[in-house]
Amino acid sequence: MFALVDCNNFYASCERVFNPNLRDKPVVILSNNDGCVISRSDEAKKFIPMAAPAFKYAADFDRLGIHVFSSNYPLYGDMSERVMNILSQFTPDIEVYSIDEAFLGFEGFHNTDFTLYGKQIKQRIATWTGIPTCVGIASTKALSKVANKIARSFPNETGGVYIIDTEEKRKKALHWLPIEKVWGIGRRLQKRLKVKGCIKASDFVKLDDAWVRNNFSITEWKLHQDLKGIPTLALEDNTTKKAIATTRSFEATYDKIEDIKERVSTFAMSCAEKLRKQGSKCHIIIVTLSSNRHHKNQEHYRATKTITLSIPSNSSLTITKQAVEAVKSIYKEGIHYKRAGVIVTGLVANDSYQLNLFEAESPNHQSLMGVIDRMNAKYKSDKVKIANQDLQHTWKMRQEHLSPRYTTNIQQILKVS
């Protein structure tokens, strides 16, 4: 059996844990630089669409009494870690799927009352963290996702826990679930399936196995089998990422290349640090630049540059140098840039890659990077920078509605009187 445990409206719930006055009130969380809505409480969903630009809905926030918060990622990340640590107490087999949900594997849990077990999971998380959750349990990963949707959609009837443990329940659940709500089925696949008459998930599983295998990818065939109750999708070991990205909106628009180079250097250094932290090196660096698409009276521009390294690297010096060269090649004068990003991919383990007979990165890089990482870890901030970063100015995102970092900053810890 598998379980999918999902935190309800996670970012909003984190804010409510430390501010109980927000309970039953509409709450929205904004993205980096307070750009758009990325999380909503159930009360806010009736009025504010997902990804709504904050500047367009500012008047609605005030008029409807909606509580607005900037993204407090240190707080959310810490609360997520606490939830995942609790889940690991119920089974050693866990796949952290995202910041607010995880799959659990229950191999060998014979004669277990999974309804009771699911309620225990939900209750312990609520008691120890204050975060509300829903739990779906079934014989496969895909069906546990369906069970979770039922638990979330019918909280009064299910109590936030639903088990698909019979063939009758499986058929009924799939007949209820629209095809576009099935986990793993994107827009393109939806269109192809609807041409075949697939309106509900039940229609998808009725398709012939051989036809699905011949006309879709192996991943989609596995999903087809999983929904039929045949365990095909296993828990994944996601301790090592396949790609690392740092993408941010600027605190203001920039048209000078020096400002953009500085920002991209900072993003590239962040990616390099993450590579070293997980013991990886990258073969490919992707740099993106884009203007503000919301400004209709300005020229819109978006460009991407991909650089392939002959030798994989996790050196901040190498990656930032290549990222700056990429900026030089795609920068266009007269454009007001609002966003940039650096993505590193083609990852390999530090001790597992093909050497080059004629090229090699300076061995001093690794020693230098180790010193930088240790100093930044010791002082809990990026005290050590490289020369193409701005050494005098501390860049800060616009976070006009930021709540305290209750659990990660001793100066902002909650005080009880």
Short mmCIF file of C-alpha atoms in Angstrom, two decimals:
data_model
loop_
_atom_site.label_atom_id
_atom_site.label_comp_id
_atom_site.label_asym_id
_atom_site.label_seq_id
_atom_site.Cartn_x
_atom_site.Cartn_y
_atom_site.Cartn_z
CA MET A 1 0.00 0.00 0.00
CA PHE A 2 0.97 3.63 -0.61
CA ALA A 3 -0.09 6.88 1.02
CA LEU A 4 -0.02 10.42 -0.29
CA VAL A 5 0.06 12.96 2.53
CA ASP A 6 -0.62 16.53 1.40
CA CYS A 7 -0.56 19.68 3.54
CA ASN A 8 -3.66 21.82 2.98
CA ASN A 9 -2.89 25.30 1.57
CA PHE A 10 0.59 24.87 3.02
CA TYR A 11 2.00 28.41 2.87
CA ALA A 12 -1.21 29.93 4.23
CA SER A 13 -1.37 27.23 6.91
CA CYS A 14 2.19 28.06 8.02
CA GLU A 15 1.18 31.68 8.53
CA ARG A 16 -1.89 30.60 10.50
CA VAL A 17 0.13 28.41 12.87
CA PHE A 18 1.80 31.50 14.35
CA ASN A 19 -1.14 33.86 13.89
CA PRO A 20 -4.36 32.05 14.92
CA ASN A 21 -6.38 35.19 14.16
CA LEU A 22 -6.03 34.26 10.47
CA ARG A 23 -8.06 31.08 10.86
CA ASP A 24 -11.20 31.09 8.70
CA LYS A 25 -9.98 34.33 7.11
CA PRO A 26 -8.97 34.73 3.44
CA VAL A 27 -5.18 34.58 3.07
CA VAL A 28 -2.95 34.83 -0.01
CA ILE A 29 0.81 34.38 -0.34
CA LEU A 30 2.76 36.29 -2.98
CA SER A 31 5.73 35.10 -5.04
CA ASN A 32 9.26 36.52 -5.02
CA ASN A 33 9.24 40.33 -5.11
CA ASP A 34 5.52 40.23 -4.28
CA GLY A 35 4.78 39.54 -7.93
CA CYS A 36 1.77 37.23 -8.08
CA VAL A 37 -0.39 34.96 -5.93
CA ILE A 38 1.14 31.50 -5.44
CA SER A 39 -0.95 30.17 -2.54
CA ARG A 40 -4.49 30.80 -1.30
CA SER A 41 -6.56 29.69 1.64
CA ASP A 42 -9.91 28.09 0.82
CA GLU A 43 -11.64 31.34 1.79
CA ALA A 44 -9.55 33.34 -0.72
CA LYS A 45 -10.01 30.92 -3.62
CA LYS A 46 -13.55 32.19 -4.16
CA PHE A 47 -12.27 35.67 -4.99
CA ILE A 48 -8.64 35.50 -6.18
CA PRO A 49 -7.38 33.30 -9.05
CA MET A 50 -4.07 31.48 -8.86
CA ALA A 51 -1.13 33.46 -10.31
CA ALA A 52 -3.11 36.70 -10.07
CA PRO A 53 -0.73 39.70 -10.46
CA ALA A 54 -0.60 41.44 -7.10
CA PHE A 55 -0.67 44.97 -8.52
CA LYS A 56 -3.89 44.23 -10.42
CA TYR A 57 -5.67 42.82 -7.37
CA ALA A 58 -4.38 45.25 -4.73
CA ALA A 59 -7.76 47.01 -4.53
CA ASP A 60 -9.57 43.66 -4.23
CA PHE A 61 -7.30 42.61 -1.37
CA ASP A 62 -8.31 45.72 0.57
CA ARG A 63 -11.98 45.62 -0.38
CA LEU A 64 -12.44 41.96 0.51
CA GLY A 65 -10.34 42.04 3.66
CA ILE A 66 -7.84 39.53 2.31
CA HIS A 67 -4.68 39.10 4.39
CA VAL A 68 -1.61 39.32 2.14
CA PHE A 69 1.84 37.87 2.93
CA SER A 70 5.17 37.82 1.13
CA SER A 71 6.77 34.41 0.63
CA ASN A 72 8.59 33.43 3.82
CA TYR A 73 10.60 30.51 2.45
CA PRO A 74 12.86 29.98 5.49
CA LEU A 75 9.73 29.49 7.61
CA TYR A 76 7.96 27.28 5.06
CA GLY A 77 11.07 25.17 4.50
CA ASP A 78 11.55 24.60 8.23
CA MET A 79 7.89 23.68 8.74
CA SER A 80 8.09 21.30 5.77
CA GLU A 81 11.12 19.57 7.29
CA ARG A 82 9.22 19.12 10.55
CA VAL A 83 6.28 17.53 8.73
CA MET A 84 8.55 15.18 6.76
CA ASN A 85 10.38 14.15 9.93
CA ILE A 86 7.03 13.20 11.48
CA LEU A 87 6.08 11.17 8.41
CA SER A 88 9.36 9.24 8.64
CA GLN A 89 8.20 7.96 12.04
CA PHE A 90 5.39 6.00 10.37
CA THR A 91 7.48 4.22 7.71
CA PRO A 92 11.11 4.13 6.55
CA ASP A 93 9.97 4.31 2.92
CA ILE A 94 9.24 7.94 2.06
CA GLU A 95 9.49 10.03 -1.11
CA VAL A 96 9.36 13.77 -0.49
CA TYR A 97 7.46 14.80 -3.61
CA SER A 98 7.34 18.56 -2.95
CA ILE A 99 7.59 21.03 -0.09
CA ASP A 100 4.07 20.14 1.06
CA GLU A 101 3.48 16.51 0.07
CA ALA A 102 5.09 13.10 0.30
CA PHE A 103 4.45 9.51 -0.73
CA LEU A 104 4.79 6.79 1.90
CA GLY A 105 5.34 3.10 1.21
CA PHE A 106 3.83 0.45 3.49
CA GLU A 107 5.51 -2.73 2.29
CA GLY A 108 5.12 -5.47 4.87
CA PHE A 109 2.39 -3.66 6.85
CA HIS A 110 0.16 -6.73 7.08
CA ASN A 111 -3.11 -6.66 9.05
CA THR A 112 -2.87 -2.87 9.42
CA ASP A 113 -6.03 -0.78 9.81
CA PHE A 114 -5.03 1.91 7.31
CA THR A 115 -7.99 4.13 8.11
CA LEU A 116 -6.85 4.32 11.72
CA TYR A 117 -3.20 4.64 10.63
CA GLY A 118 -4.06 7.53 8.30
CA LYS A 119 -5.92 9.30 11.10
CA GLN A 120 -2.91 8.87 13.38
CA ILE A 121 -0.66 10.46 10.75
CA LYS A 122 -3.02 13.38 10.28
CA GLN A 123 -3.50 13.90 14.03
CA ARG A 124 0.20 13.78 14.90
CA ILE A 125 1.10 16.36 12.25
CA ALA A 126 -1.72 18.63 13.42
CA THR A 127 -0.75 18.27 17.09
CA TRP A 128 3.00 18.69 16.65
CA THR A 129 3.04 21.38 13.95
CA GLY A 130 -0.48 22.83 13.62
CA ILE A 131 -0.51 22.06 9.88
CA PRO A 132 -3.74 20.50 8.51
CA THR A 133 -3.29 17.59 6.10
CA CYS A 134 -5.22 15.11 4.00
CA VAL A 135 -4.22 11.47 3.64
CA GLY A 136 -5.03 9.19 0.72
CA ILE A 137 -4.09 5.50 0.85
CA ALA A 138 -4.34 2.90 -1.92
CA SER A 139 -2.55 -0.06 -3.48
CA THR A 140 -0.58 2.13 -5.96
CA LYS A 141 0.99 5.61 -6.00
CA ALA A 142 -1.41 6.95 -8.63
CA LEU A 143 -4.46 5.67 -6.77
CA SER A 144 -3.18 7.14 -3.49
CA LYS A 145 -3.14 10.49 -5.27
CA VAL A 146 -6.77 9.94 -6.30
CA ALA A 147 -7.68 8.94 -2.73
CA ASN A 148 -6.04 12.13 -1.46
CA LYS A 149 -8.16 14.24 -3.85
CA ILE A 150 -11.29 12.58 -2.50
CA ALA A 151 -10.20 13.23 1.10
CA ARG A 152 -9.54 16.89 0.22
CA SER A 153 -12.78 17.34 -1.73
CA PHE A 154 -15.07 15.74 0.87
CA PRO A 155 -13.57 16.65 4.28
CA ASN A 156 -16.83 16.25 6.21
CA GLU A 157 -17.52 12.77 4.85
CA THR A 158 -13.94 11.46 5.02
CA GLY A 159 -12.46 13.38 7.94
CA GLY A 160 -9.50 14.13 5.70
CA VAL A 161 -8.55 10.44 5.30
CA TYR A 162 -9.71 8.16 2.48
CA ILE A 163 -8.70 4.61 1.59
CA ILE A 164 -9.18 2.94 -1.78
CA ASP A 165 -8.97 -0.69 -0.71
CA THR A 166 -11.59 -2.42 -2.85
CA GLU A 167 -12.23 -2.77 -6.57
CA GLU A 168 -15.60 -1.07 -6.12
CA LYS A 169 -13.98 1.99 -4.52
CA ARG A 170 -11.34 2.14 -7.27
CA LYS A 171 -13.93 2.13 -10.07
CA LYS A 172 -16.13 4.67 -8.30
CA ALA A 173 -13.18 7.01 -7.65
CA LEU A 174 -11.96 6.91 -11.26
CA HIS A 175 -15.47 7.50 -12.58
CA TRP A 176 -15.66 10.60 -10.34
CA LEU A 177 -12.27 12.06 -11.33
CA PRO A 178 -12.10 14.22 -14.52
CA ILE A 179 -9.25 13.28 -16.85
CA GLU A 180 -7.62 16.72 -16.48
CA LYS A 181 -7.34 16.18 -12.71
CA VAL A 182 -5.36 12.94 -13.00
CA TRP A 183 -1.83 13.20 -11.62
CA GLY A 184 0.70 13.15 -14.46
CA ILE A 185 -1.68 14.04 -17.29
CA GLY A 186 -0.75 17.43 -18.72
CA ARG A 187 -2.55 19.62 -21.25
CA ARG A 188 -1.14 17.97 -24.36
CA LEU A 189 -1.99 14.49 -23.15
CA GLN A 190 -5.47 15.68 -22.13
CA LYS A 191 -6.16 16.75 -25.70
CA ARG A 192 -4.99 13.43 -27.13
CA LEU A 193 -7.04 11.46 -24.63
CA LYS A 194 -10.19 13.52 -25.14
CA VAL A 195 -9.98 12.78 -28.87
CA LYS A 196 -10.19 9.12 -27.83
CA GLY A 197 -13.27 9.92 -25.74
CA CYS A 198 -11.54 9.98 -22.36
CA ILE A 199 -13.54 12.38 -20.20
CA LYS A 200 -13.03 10.65 -16.85
CA ALA A 201 -10.08 8.75 -15.42
CA SER A 202 -12.17 5.59 -15.80
CA ASP A 203 -12.20 6.11 -19.58
CA PHE A 204 -8.39 6.23 -19.60
CA VAL A 205 -7.96 2.91 -17.79
CA LYS A 206 -10.39 1.23 -20.22
CA LEU A 207 -8.02 1.88 -23.14
CA ASP A 208 -6.27 -1.21 -24.43
CA ASP A 209 -2.90 -1.86 -22.77
CA ALA A 210 -1.09 -2.51 -26.05
CA TRP A 211 -2.52 0.64 -27.65
CA VAL A 212 -1.38 2.78 -24.71
CA ARG A 213 2.08 1.17 -24.81
CA ASN A 214 2.43 1.86 -28.55
CA ASN A 215 1.04 5.38 -28.59
CA PHE A 216 2.32 6.91 -25.36
CA SER A 217 5.55 7.04 -23.37
CA ILE A 218 6.60 4.40 -20.86
CA THR A 219 5.77 6.83 -18.03
CA GLU A 220 2.19 7.23 -19.26
CA TRP A 221 1.84 3.46 -19.68
CA LYS A 222 2.98 3.02 -16.08
CA LEU A 223 0.40 5.57 -14.97
CA HIS A 224 -2.25 3.61 -16.91
CA GLN A 225 -1.26 0.41 -15.08
CA ASP A 226 -1.10 2.14 -11.70
CA LEU A 227 -4.63 3.47 -12.07
CA LYS A 228 -5.80 -0.06 -12.88
CA GLY A 229 -4.47 -1.11 -9.48
CA ILE A 230 -1.29 -2.76 -10.79
CA PRO A 231 1.69 -1.33 -8.83
CA THR A 232 4.09 0.01 -11.46
CA LEU A 233 5.31 3.35 -10.13
CA ALA A 234 7.79 2.91 -7.29
CA LEU A 235 8.95 5.40 -4.69
CA GLU A 236 11.83 7.48 -6.01
CA ASP A 237 15.08 8.40 -4.32
CA ASN A 238 15.10 12.16 -4.85
CA THR A 239 18.05 13.05 -2.66
CA THR A 240 19.98 14.20 -5.74
CA LYS A 241 18.36 16.69 -8.10
CA LYS A 242 18.63 16.28 -11.87
CA ALA A 243 18.73 20.04 -12.43
CA ILE A 244 19.21 23.09 -10.22
CA ALA A 245 17.73 26.49 -10.98
CA THR A 246 17.90 29.97 -9.49
CA THR A 247 15.43 32.30 -11.17
CA ARG A 248 14.31 35.62 -9.73
CA SER A 249 12.45 38.78 -10.58
CA PHE A 250 14.56 41.89 -10.01
CA GLU A 251 13.59 44.40 -7.34
CA ALA A 252 13.34 46.94 -10.20
CA THR A 253 13.69 46.87 -13.98
CA TYR A 254 17.24 47.12 -15.34
CA ASP A 255 18.47 48.17 -18.75
CA LYS A 256 22.22 48.36 -18.07
CA ILE A 257 24.19 45.21 -18.76
CA GLU A 258 26.42 45.67 -15.69
CA ASP A 259 23.41 45.41 -13.37
CA ILE A 260 22.19 42.28 -15.13
CA LYS A 261 25.63 40.67 -15.11
CA GLU A 262 25.83 41.21 -11.34
CA ARG A 263 22.43 39.57 -10.77
CA VAL A 264 23.20 36.62 -13.02
CA SER A 265 26.57 36.17 -11.28
CA THR A 266 24.78 35.93 -7.95
CA PHE A 267 22.28 33.40 -9.33
CA ALA A 268 25.10 31.34 -10.87
CA MET A 269 27.03 31.30 -7.58
CA SER A 270 23.89 30.07 -5.81
CA CYS A 271 23.58 27.20 -8.30
CA ALA A 272 27.27 26.31 -7.85
CA GLU A 273 26.88 26.18 -4.07
CA LYS A 274 23.89 23.85 -4.40
CA LEU A 275 25.86 21.61 -6.74
CA ARG A 276 28.67 21.29 -4.23
CA LYS A 277 26.22 20.65 -1.42
CA GLN A 278 24.77 17.60 -3.17
CA GLY A 279 28.15 16.40 -4.47
CA SER A 280 27.47 17.05 -8.16
CA LYS A 281 28.98 18.85 -11.14
CA CYS A 282 27.20 20.19 -14.21
CA HIS A 283 27.83 19.83 -17.94
CA ILE A 284 25.26 22.42 -19.08
CA ILE A 285 24.51 26.01 -18.02
CA ILE A 286 21.33 27.75 -19.21
CA VAL A 287 20.87 31.51 -18.77
CA THR A 288 17.54 33.27 -19.38
CA LEU A 289 16.64 36.96 -19.58
CA SER A 290 13.17 38.46 -19.95
CA SER A 291 11.45 41.83 -19.85
CA ASN A 292 8.34 42.70 -17.89
CA ARG A 293 5.44 41.19 -19.83
CA HIS A 294 2.92 43.23 -17.85
CA HIS A 295 4.18 46.51 -19.31
CA LYS A 296 2.23 46.74 -22.54
CA ASN A 297 3.87 49.98 -23.69
CA GLN A 298 7.42 48.55 -23.66
CA GLU A 299 9.10 46.16 -26.04
CA HIS A 300 8.89 42.57 -24.84
CA TYR A 301 11.97 40.39 -25.08
CA ARG A 302 12.95 36.96 -23.88
CA ALA A 303 16.20 35.17 -24.65
CA THR A 304 17.95 31.96 -23.60
CA LYS A 305 21.56 30.88 -23.98
CA THR A 306 22.82 27.34 -23.39
CA ILE A 307 26.48 26.65 -22.70
CA THR A 308 27.99 23.15 -22.68
CA LEU A 309 31.13 22.64 -20.62
CA SER A 310 33.80 20.27 -21.94
CA ILE A 311 34.61 19.40 -18.33
CA PRO A 312 31.82 19.25 -15.70
CA SER A 313 32.24 21.80 -12.93
CA ASN A 314 30.76 23.01 -9.65
CA SER A 315 33.21 25.88 -9.28
CA SER A 316 31.60 29.27 -8.68
CA LEU A 317 34.42 30.85 -10.69
CA THR A 318 33.81 28.70 -13.76
CA ILE A 319 30.01 28.79 -13.68
CA THR A 320 29.70 32.53 -13.04
CA LYS A 321 32.23 33.30 -15.78
CA GLN A 322 30.27 31.25 -18.31
CA ALA A 323 26.96 32.74 -17.16
CA VAL A 324 28.28 36.29 -17.64
CA GLU A 325 29.50 35.38 -21.15
CA ALA A 326 25.99 34.11 -21.88
CA VAL A 327 24.51 37.42 -20.75
CA LYS A 328 26.83 39.30 -23.10
CA SER A 329 25.63 37.24 -26.05
CA ILE A 330 21.86 37.61 -25.45
CA TYR A 331 21.68 41.10 -23.94
CA LYS A 332 19.81 43.58 -26.12
CA GLU A 333 20.04 47.33 -25.59
CA GLY A 334 16.90 49.34 -24.95
CA ILE A 335 15.09 46.52 -23.14
CA HIS A 336 13.89 46.94 -19.57
CA TYR A 337 14.69 43.59 -17.99
CA LYS A 338 12.67 42.32 -15.05
CA ARG A 339 13.73 38.69 -14.62
CA ALA A 340 16.72 36.42 -15.11
CA GLY A 341 17.59 32.85 -14.32
CA VAL A 342 20.44 30.37 -14.24
CA ILE A 343 19.83 26.63 -14.63
CA VAL A 344 22.52 23.98 -14.33
CA THR A 345 21.80 20.50 -15.65
CA GLY A 346 23.53 17.49 -17.14
CA LEU A 347 24.58 16.65 -13.59
CA VAL A 348 27.13 13.98 -12.68
CA ALA A 349 28.58 12.85 -9.37
CA ASN A 350 31.85 14.46 -8.29
CA ASP A 351 33.69 11.16 -8.57
CA SER A 352 32.01 9.82 -11.71
CA TYR A 353 32.67 11.64 -14.97
CA GLN A 354 34.83 11.40 -18.08
CA LEU A 355 38.16 13.22 -17.83
CA ASN A 356 39.57 15.27 -20.70
CA LEU A 357 43.15 14.62 -21.77
CA PHE A 358 43.77 18.16 -23.03
CA GLU A 359 41.67 20.29 -20.66
CA ALA A 360 41.37 20.44 -16.91
CA GLU A 361 39.97 22.85 -14.37
CA SER A 362 42.47 24.31 -11.93
CA PRO A 363 42.74 21.99 -8.89
CA ASN A 364 42.89 25.11 -6.72
CA HIS A 365 39.22 25.77 -7.43
CA GLN A 366 38.00 22.94 -5.23
CA SER A 367 40.11 24.01 -2.25
CA LEU A 368 38.97 27.61 -2.64
CA MET A 369 35.30 26.62 -2.95
CA GLY A 370 35.60 24.52 0.20
CA VAL A 371 36.91 27.51 2.17
CA ILE A 372 34.15 29.78 0.83
CA ASP A 373 31.43 27.25 1.70
CA ARG A 374 32.74 26.76 5.22
CA MET A 375 32.96 30.51 5.89
CA ASN A 376 29.48 31.19 4.55
CA ALA A 377 28.09 28.30 6.59
CA LYS A 378 29.81 29.57 9.73
CA TYR A 379 28.48 33.12 9.42
CA LYS A 380 25.05 32.03 8.09
CA SER A 381 25.14 34.38 5.11
CA ASP A 382 26.97 35.04 1.86
CA LYS A 383 29.82 36.97 3.43
CA VAL A 384 32.31 35.75 0.85
CA LYS A 385 31.52 36.77 -2.72
CA ILE A 386 33.37 36.83 -6.01
CA ALA A 387 34.53 40.03 -7.66
CA ASN A 388 31.80 40.27 -10.30
CA GLN A 389 29.17 40.44 -7.56
CA ASP A 390 28.31 43.78 -5.95
CA LEU A 391 30.41 43.82 -2.78
CA GLN A 392 28.90 46.98 -1.31
CA HIS A 393 25.20 46.52 -1.89
CA THR A 394 23.06 43.80 -0.35
CA TRP A 395 20.34 42.90 -2.81
CA LYS A 396 16.96 42.30 -1.29
CA MET A 397 13.68 41.18 -2.77
CA ARG A 398 10.63 43.37 -2.35
CA GLN A 399 8.81 41.74 0.57
CA GLU A 400 6.41 44.35 1.87
CA HIS A 401 4.19 41.80 3.65
CA LEU A 402 6.81 39.51 5.18
CA SER A 403 5.95 37.73 8.42
CA PRO A 404 8.62 36.96 11.05
CA ARG A 405 10.85 33.91 10.65
CA TYR A 406 9.44 32.39 13.81
CA THR A 407 11.42 29.14 13.75
CA THR A 408 14.67 30.06 11.97
CA ASN A 409 15.69 33.39 13.50
CA ILE A 410 16.19 33.64 17.26
CA GLN A 411 15.51 37.39 17.11
CA GLN A 412 12.04 36.74 15.65
CA ILE A 413 10.98 33.83 17.80
CA LEU A 414 7.37 33.94 18.97
CA LYS A 415 6.95 35.54 22.39
CA VAL A 416 4.18 34.31 24.67
CA SER A 417 2.98 36.64 27.41
#
